[in-house]
Amino acid sequence: MHATLVHLLYGSLLLLAGLGCGLVNTLASSGSAISLPVLLMFGLTPLDANATNRLTVLFGSLMALRTFQAKGAMDWRAGWKMAIPATLGSVAGVLAAERLPGRGMALVITAAVMMAFLLLVTKLKSVIERPSFEVARINAAGMFALLFVGFWLGFIVLDGATYLLLVLILMFRYALVRANALKAWLSVPTTLVPILMFAGHGSIRWPEGLMMSAGSIAGGYFGARLTMHERAKFWVYRILVAVLLLEIVHLGVQYAAPYIYSFSPHWTR
C-alpha cells in the first residue's frame, strides 16, 4: 500500500476514534473504550496508551464544558469544591500507574470492565432513567468518594467517568444534565494534571494524541448538545452498555496488537 494512503488511513482511524471517545464520554462515560484499543492496536505500550489517551479525554471534556456553560448547566461553585479532592486523588493515581507492570495494568483493566458492567446492569440504569426531585447538595461522604474516583482517573481513566456520574447522581443528587456538566468539568483537572506528570516522563505520544484530540473536540461538542435532548436518558444507558461490551473486545485486541503493529506507519514507532 502506498505510504501516503497508509498515513491517511491511519490518521482517519485516529480521528474517528477521538470522535467516538468525545461523544460517548460526554453523553455517558467510558469513551476510552473506543480510543484505548486503537492506540494499543497501533503498537503503543499499555503505559504509553494510557498516558496518550488523556489528551483525547481532555480536549473532548473542554469542548463539552464550553457547550454546557453556554447552556447554563454548570454549577461552578460546587464544581470548584469537588475539583480539590478529585485532583489530589488523580496525582496519587498517576504515581501508582507509573509503578505498575504492563501485566498488572491489563488485570486492572479487566477488573474495571467487570465492575462497571455489574454497576450498569444493577443500579445505574434505574438511577439514570428516573427523574430527580431532590435538591442537589455537597456532602462529606461524596467528597471522600471523589478522592477515590480521582485516584482511578489518574490511574487509568477507563470507567472513571462512570464513577463520577454515580457519585454526582447518587451521592450529590444532581439531575442528569447538571451531573454530565460537572462530570465534564471534573474531567479537566483530573486529566490535565496527569498529562503534565506523564509528559515529564516521556510517556505521551503526541502525534497520535493530538490527532485523536481533534476528533474528540467534535465529539464533545455534539455529545453536550445531545445531552440536552429529552431522549438523552434513554440513549445514555444503551450507549453505556455498548461501550462496556466494546471494552471486553478491547481486552482481546491487546493480544492482537503485536500482529497489527507491523502494518503501522514508521512515524508511529
CSV table of C-alpha atoms in Angstrom, one decimal:
chain,number,residue,atom,x,y,z
A,1,MET,CA,0.0,0.0,0.0
A,2,HIS,CA,1.3,3.5,-0.9
A,3,ALA,CA,2.8,5.2,2.2
A,4,THR,CA,0.6,8.3,1.8
A,5,LEU,CA,-2.5,6.2,1.7
A,6,VAL,CA,-1.4,4.3,4.8
A,7,HIS,CA,-0.8,7.6,6.7
A,8,LEU,CA,-4.2,8.9,5.6
A,9,LEU,CA,-5.9,5.7,6.7
A,10,TYR,CA,-4.1,5.8,10.0
A,11,GLY,CA,-5.0,9.4,10.6
A,12,SER,CA,-8.6,8.8,9.8
A,13,LEU,CA,-8.9,6.0,12.2
A,14,LEU,CA,-7.4,8.2,15.0
A,15,LEU,CA,-9.8,11.0,14.2
A,16,LEU,CA,-12.8,8.6,14.2
A,17,ALA,CA,-11.6,7.0,17.5
A,18,GLY,CA,-11.3,10.5,19.0
A,19,LEU,CA,-14.8,11.5,17.8
A,20,GLY,CA,-16.3,8.4,19.3
A,21,CYS,CA,-14.4,8.9,22.6
A,22,GLY,CA,-15.5,12.5,22.9
A,23,LEU,CA,-19.1,11.8,22.0
A,24,VAL,CA,-19.5,8.8,24.4
A,25,ASN,CA,-17.6,10.5,27.3
A,26,THR,CA,-19.9,13.5,27.1
A,27,LEU,CA,-23.2,11.5,26.7
A,28,ALA,CA,-22.3,9.0,29.4
A,29,SER,CA,-18.8,7.8,30.1
A,30,SER,CA,-16.2,5.1,29.2
A,31,GLY,CA,-15.3,6.8,25.9
A,32,SER,CA,-11.8,5.4,26.4
A,33,ALA,CA,-13.2,2.1,25.5
A,34,ILE,CA,-13.0,3.4,21.9
A,35,SER,CA,-9.7,5.3,22.0
A,36,LEU,CA,-7.5,3.0,24.1
A,37,PRO,CA,-8.0,-0.1,21.9
A,38,VAL,CA,-7.0,1.9,18.8
A,39,LEU,CA,-3.8,3.2,20.5
A,40,LEU,CA,-2.9,-0.4,21.5
A,41,MET,CA,-3.6,-1.7,18.0
A,42,PHE,CA,-1.0,0.7,16.6
A,43,GLY,CA,1.7,-0.6,18.9
A,44,LEU,CA,1.8,1.7,21.9
A,45,THR,CA,2.7,0.1,25.2
A,46,PRO,CA,-0.1,-0.1,27.9
A,47,LEU,CA,1.6,2.8,29.8
A,48,ASP,CA,2.0,5.0,26.7
A,49,ALA,CA,-1.5,4.3,25.5
A,50,ASN,CA,-2.8,5.1,29.0
A,51,ALA,CA,-0.9,8.4,29.0
A,52,THR,CA,-1.6,9.4,25.4
A,53,ASN,CA,-5.3,8.7,25.8
A,54,ARG,CA,-5.5,11.6,28.3
A,55,LEU,CA,-5.2,14.2,25.5
A,56,THR,CA,-8.3,12.8,23.9
A,57,VAL,CA,-10.3,12.9,27.1
A,58,LEU,CA,-9.0,16.4,28.0
A,59,PHE,CA,-9.9,18.1,24.7
A,60,GLY,CA,-13.3,16.4,24.5
A,61,SER,CA,-14.1,17.5,28.1
A,62,LEU,CA,-13.1,21.1,27.3
A,63,MET,CA,-15.4,21.3,24.4
A,64,ALA,CA,-18.3,19.6,26.3
A,65,LEU,CA,-17.7,22.0,29.2
A,66,ARG,CA,-17.8,25.0,26.9
A,67,THR,CA,-21.1,23.8,25.5
A,68,PHE,CA,-22.6,23.1,28.9
A,69,GLN,CA,-21.5,26.5,30.1
A,70,ALA,CA,-23.2,28.2,27.1
A,71,LYS,CA,-26.4,26.4,28.0
A,72,GLY,CA,-26.2,27.5,31.7
A,73,ALA,CA,-25.9,23.9,33.0
A,74,MET,CA,-22.8,24.4,35.1
A,75,ASP,CA,-22.8,24.7,38.9
A,76,TRP,CA,-19.3,26.4,39.2
A,77,ARG,CA,-19.4,26.9,43.0
A,78,ALA,CA,-19.9,23.2,43.6
A,79,GLY,CA,-17.6,22.3,40.8
A,80,TRP,CA,-14.5,24.1,42.2
A,81,LYS,CA,-15.0,22.4,45.6
A,82,MET,CA,-15.3,19.0,44.0
A,83,ALA,CA,-12.2,19.5,41.9
A,84,ILE,CA,-9.9,19.6,45.0
A,85,PRO,CA,-10.3,16.0,46.2
A,86,ALA,CA,-10.7,14.7,42.7
A,87,THR,CA,-7.4,16.3,41.5
A,88,LEU,CA,-5.5,15.3,44.6
A,89,GLY,CA,-6.6,11.7,44.0
A,90,SER,CA,-5.5,11.9,40.4
A,91,VAL,CA,-1.9,12.7,41.4
A,92,ALA,CA,-1.7,9.6,43.5
A,93,GLY,CA,-3.3,7.6,40.6
A,94,VAL,CA,-0.6,8.6,38.2
A,95,LEU,CA,2.2,7.7,40.6
A,96,ALA,CA,0.6,4.3,41.0
A,97,ALA,CA,0.2,3.8,37.3
A,98,GLU,CA,3.9,4.5,36.6
A,99,ARG,CA,4.9,1.8,39.0
A,100,LEU,CA,2.6,-0.9,37.8
A,101,PRO,CA,4.0,-3.5,35.3
A,102,GLY,CA,2.2,-3.9,32.0
A,103,ARG,CA,0.7,-7.3,33.0
A,104,GLY,CA,-0.7,-5.8,36.2
A,105,MET,CA,-2.3,-2.9,34.1
A,106,ALA,CA,-4.1,-5.5,31.9
A,107,LEU,CA,-5.5,-7.2,35.0
A,108,VAL,CA,-6.7,-3.8,36.4
A,109,ILE,CA,-8.4,-3.0,33.1
A,110,THR,CA,-10.2,-6.4,33.2
A,111,ALA,CA,-11.4,-5.8,36.8
A,112,ALA,CA,-12.6,-2.3,35.8
A,113,VAL,CA,-14.7,-3.6,32.9
A,114,MET,CA,-16.4,-6.3,35.1
A,115,MET,CA,-17.1,-3.8,37.9
A,116,ALA,CA,-18.5,-1.2,35.6
A,117,PHE,CA,-20.7,-3.7,33.8
A,118,LEU,CA,-22.1,-5.0,37.1
A,119,LEU,CA,-22.9,-1.5,38.2
A,120,LEU,CA,-24.6,-0.8,34.9
A,121,VAL,CA,-26.9,-3.8,34.9
A,122,THR,CA,-27.9,-3.4,38.5
A,123,LYS,CA,-28.2,0.1,40.0
A,124,LEU,CA,-27.1,2.6,37.3
A,125,LYS,CA,-29.9,2.0,34.8
A,126,SER,CA,-32.6,3.0,37.3
A,127,VAL,CA,-30.6,5.9,38.6
A,128,ILE,CA,-30.1,7.4,35.1
A,129,GLU,CA,-33.6,6.9,33.9
A,130,ARG,CA,-35.6,8.2,36.9
A,131,PRO,CA,-36.2,11.9,37.4
A,132,SER,CA,-34.6,13.6,40.3
A,133,PHE,CA,-36.8,15.6,42.7
A,134,GLU,CA,-34.3,16.1,45.4
A,135,VAL,CA,-32.2,19.3,45.9
A,136,ALA,CA,-28.6,18.7,45.0
A,137,ARG,CA,-26.1,19.4,47.8
A,138,ILE,CA,-22.4,18.6,48.5
A,139,ASN,CA,-21.7,16.3,51.4
A,140,ALA,CA,-18.6,14.9,53.1
A,141,ALA,CA,-19.2,11.3,52.0
A,142,GLY,CA,-19.4,12.4,48.4
A,143,MET,CA,-16.3,14.5,48.6
A,144,PHE,CA,-14.5,11.5,50.1
A,145,ALA,CA,-15.7,9.3,47.3
A,146,LEU,CA,-14.4,11.8,44.8
A,147,LEU,CA,-10.9,11.3,46.2
A,148,PHE,CA,-11.0,7.7,45.2
A,149,VAL,CA,-12.6,8.4,41.9
A,150,GLY,CA,-9.9,10.9,41.2
A,151,PHE,CA,-7.3,8.3,42.0
A,152,TRP,CA,-8.9,6.0,39.4
A,153,LEU,CA,-9.0,8.8,36.8
A,154,GLY,CA,-5.3,9.4,37.4
A,155,PHE,CA,-4.5,5.7,37.3
A,156,ILE,CA,-6.2,4.6,34.1
A,157,VAL,CA,-9.3,6.9,33.2
A,158,LEU,CA,-11.2,3.9,31.9
A,159,ASP,CA,-14.7,3.9,33.5
A,160,GLY,CA,-13.7,6.8,35.7
A,161,ALA,CA,-16.4,9.0,34.2
A,162,THR,CA,-18.9,6.2,35.1
A,163,TYR,CA,-17.9,6.5,38.7
A,164,LEU,CA,-18.1,10.3,38.6
A,165,LEU,CA,-21.6,10.0,37.3
A,166,LEU,CA,-22.6,7.7,40.1
A,167,VAL,CA,-21.2,10.0,42.8
A,168,LEU,CA,-22.8,13.1,41.3
A,169,ILE,CA,-26.2,11.4,40.9
A,170,LEU,CA,-26.3,9.0,43.8
A,171,MET,CA,-24.5,11.0,46.5
A,172,PHE,CA,-24.9,14.6,45.5
A,173,ARG,CA,-28.4,14.1,43.9
A,174,TYR,CA,-27.7,16.0,40.7
A,175,ALA,CA,-30.1,15.6,37.7
A,176,LEU,CA,-28.6,14.0,34.6
A,177,VAL,CA,-27.8,17.2,32.6
A,178,ARG,CA,-26.1,19.0,35.5
A,179,ALA,CA,-24.3,15.8,36.5
A,180,ASN,CA,-22.9,15.5,33.0
A,181,ALA,CA,-21.8,19.1,33.1
A,182,LEU,CA,-20.0,18.7,36.4
A,183,LYS,CA,-18.5,15.4,35.1
A,184,ALA,CA,-17.1,17.3,32.1
A,185,TRP,CA,-15.6,19.9,34.4
A,186,LEU,CA,-14.1,17.4,36.8
A,187,SER,CA,-12.5,15.5,33.9
A,188,VAL,CA,-10.5,18.6,33.1
A,189,PRO,CA,-8.2,19.0,36.1
A,190,THR,CA,-8.1,15.2,36.7
A,191,THR,CA,-6.8,14.8,33.2
A,192,LEU,CA,-4.6,17.9,32.8
A,193,VAL,CA,-2.5,17.1,35.9
A,194,PRO,CA,-1.8,13.5,34.8
A,195,ILE,CA,-0.9,14.8,31.3
A,196,LEU,CA,1.7,17.1,32.8
A,197,MET,CA,3.1,14.2,35.0
A,198,PHE,CA,3.1,11.6,32.2
A,199,ALA,CA,4.7,14.1,29.8
A,200,GLY,CA,7.5,14.8,32.2
A,201,HIS,CA,8.4,11.1,32.0
A,202,GLY,CA,8.1,10.9,28.2
A,203,SER,CA,5.1,8.6,28.2
A,204,ILE,CA,2.8,10.6,25.8
A,205,ARG,CA,2.9,10.0,22.1
A,206,TRP,CA,2.0,13.5,20.8
A,207,PRO,CA,1.2,12.8,17.1
A,208,GLU,CA,-1.4,10.1,17.9
A,209,GLY,CA,-2.8,12.0,20.9
A,210,LEU,CA,-3.3,15.3,19.1
A,211,MET,CA,-4.8,13.6,16.1
A,212,MET,CA,-7.4,11.9,18.3
A,213,SER,CA,-7.9,15.1,20.2
A,214,ALA,CA,-9.1,16.8,17.0
A,215,GLY,CA,-11.9,14.2,16.7
A,216,SER,CA,-12.6,14.4,20.4
A,217,ILE,CA,-13.3,18.1,20.3
A,218,ALA,CA,-16.1,17.5,17.7
A,219,GLY,CA,-17.4,14.5,19.7
A,220,GLY,CA,-17.5,16.6,22.9
A,221,TYR,CA,-19.5,19.4,21.2
A,222,PHE,CA,-22.1,17.1,19.7
A,223,GLY,CA,-22.3,15.0,22.9
A,224,ALA,CA,-23.1,18.0,25.0
A,225,ARG,CA,-25.8,19.2,22.6
A,226,LEU,CA,-27.4,15.7,22.5
A,227,THR,CA,-27.4,15.5,26.4
A,228,MET,CA,-30.0,18.3,26.4
A,229,HIS,CA,-32.4,16.2,24.3
A,230,GLU,CA,-35.4,14.8,26.1
A,231,ARG,CA,-34.5,11.3,25.0
A,232,ALA,CA,-31.0,11.6,26.4
A,233,LYS,CA,-31.7,9.3,29.4
A,234,PHE,CA,-32.9,6.6,27.0
A,235,TRP,CA,-29.8,6.7,24.9
A,236,VAL,CA,-27.2,7.1,27.8
A,237,TYR,CA,-28.0,3.7,29.2
A,238,ARG,CA,-27.8,2.0,25.9
A,239,ILE,CA,-24.5,3.7,25.0
A,240,LEU,CA,-23.0,2.6,28.3
A,241,VAL,CA,-24.0,-1.0,27.5
A,242,ALA,CA,-22.4,-0.7,24.1
A,243,VAL,CA,-19.1,0.8,25.2
A,244,LEU,CA,-18.6,-1.6,28.1
A,245,LEU,CA,-19.1,-4.5,25.7
A,246,LEU,CA,-16.6,-2.8,23.4
A,247,GLU,CA,-14.2,-2.8,26.3
A,248,ILE,CA,-14.4,-6.5,26.6
A,249,VAL,CA,-13.5,-6.7,22.9
A,250,HIS,CA,-10.7,-4.3,23.6
A,251,LEU,CA,-9.1,-6.8,26.0
A,252,GLY,CA,-8.9,-9.3,23.2
A,253,VAL,CA,-7.5,-6.7,20.9
A,254,GLN,CA,-4.5,-6.2,23.1
A,255,TYR,CA,-3.3,-9.7,22.2
A,256,ALA,CA,-3.7,-9.0,18.5
A,257,ALA,CA,-1.8,-5.7,18.7
A,258,PRO,CA,1.7,-7.1,18.0
A,259,TYR,CA,0.5,-8.5,14.7
A,260,ILE,CA,-1.3,-5.3,13.7
A,261,TYR,CA,1.7,-3.2,14.8
A,262,SER,CA,3.8,-4.5,11.9
A,263,PHE,CA,1.5,-2.7,9.4
A,264,SER,CA,1.5,0.7,11.2
A,265,PRO,CA,3.4,3.7,9.6
A,266,HIS,CA,7.0,4.3,10.6
A,267,TRP,CA,6.3,7.6,12.2
A,268,THR,CA,4.3,5.8,14.9
A,269,ARG,CA,7.4,4.0,16.2
